[in-house]
Amino acid sequence: MISQNLTQKQSLKILPQQIQLLNLFQLTQQELQLRIQNELEENPFLEKEENNDTESIDKFDKNAAQDFQDWEEYGYDDIPDYKLEYNNYLPDTDLVNVPMRASVDFRQEAKEQLQLLNLDDETLIYADYLIDSLNEDGLLEQSMDDISDDFSFSNHKMVTAEEFEKALKVVQSLDPVGIGARSICECLLLQLERKNKKSVVDRLAIKLLSDHYKLLSTAQFEKIRDLLKVDEDEFKIIVEHISKLKTKPIAAQSDAFNAKQTIVPDYSVYRVDEELIVSLHNQYSQNLHVNAAWSEKIELDKTSNRSERQYMKSKLASAQWFISAIKQRESNMLKVIRTIVDYQKDYFMEGDIRALKPMILKNIAEKLDIEIATVSRLTSNKFVDTHFGIIPLKNLFTEGIINGNGDSVSNKLIQSTIQELISMENKNNPYTDQQIVAILTNKGMPVARRTVTKYREQMQIPMSQMRRLWA
């Protein structure tokens, strides 16, 4: 029988405009400027008020360009001839134009290698995205879960971490050897596994790095030697063989010209006496407005057909929404940065990393009563201009541990302390991870050995045995 049932259920649906608003939250300064420029070109109802700050040229300035200059003015110039002749031979201000040596980015070279492989379209897109995610050393710092989430959100397409794992294998097969490695250990392994003819030392080194790397980082050499079935001299040969490999796939080139990347800060935080002044670096909503002439034309024009009027109304609504979205973005950004500065006031007053408190996205979201994802997008790829320099906003979000006094200590402070200890150690007898644990415990920062190992690998610092060989 055919029957009807009435049921109630709750469901959460995200409107397309809400997705566009979240995308605006995540944009950087340069990306936002480009988005505004595209909207201005596509929508005639949207206008931007330009600030005309250019100063008029003084017509009596002798260095300014003149429409016409008579011979008498030139012939009776006060500049003596000897000075003009001297400048012709030895210019005192003009620099010699030397062409700069061109350098190709390793990412571009890697993408050119991808085009030569027989890959399906999806794998090619994922591999291309992974190459853009590499740092300047050619290493991949982000996890597969974070990369898949970022790609899925920006492309409105669900992609799993397993699909990116498949694409990562393709990237790691490219040159230079080690590109796309997620750690120093994986970079070393890729170099050893790429060899066509592997010696006995190569095979033992691969086994050591793949199966016993954690034991090596804890300096349990006797246990490793027993597992590898080698004596002390043979073990030393294996470690020295590993130490000859590159820890970074991309080496810094001093003779090549590297274009400097200019960072445009999103926020400004300055100290005035005992107060902190917080502001946005640029506020675009002040200069954006709807074209009044076009708005009046819709109201007065009765001759256009229905489709034309509908198109005009949609463009008007789009311009109004875009201005409102920019205002919402700036309003939420101000709320977030003010809450962060209030939370980390001691750090912003002095700029000392030791004053940085443990803070996660949830702390800010709860204070503002907004979603954690919103805070994440408003802080992702954003920079703060302070009196002690420009800092990434994401670096302020750190986990914490409880020290001996019962206070919470930021993991950034622990990482900074580990880096300082290693930089001051005796390179002929470097600290092991267990020794670093003992020193940190004495300083009131009790951490586990695996935590020290994790932080050391995140900072791309090799283990003690490697540091001794490379000293």
Coordinates of C-alpha atoms in Angstrom, one line a residue, residues 79-91:
I79 CA 76.4 74.3 -14.6
P80 CA 80.1 74.6 -15.7
D81 CA 81.3 72.6 -18.7
Y82 CA 84.0 70.8 -16.8
K83 CA 81.4 69.2 -14.5
L84 CA 79.3 68.0 -17.4
E85 CA 82.4 66.5 -19.1
Y86 CA 83.5 64.8 -15.9
N87 CA 80.1 63.3 -15.5
N88 CA 80.3 61.9 -19.1
Y89 CA 83.3 59.8 -18.2
L90 CA 82.8 59.0 -14.5
P91 CA 79.1 59.0 -13.5

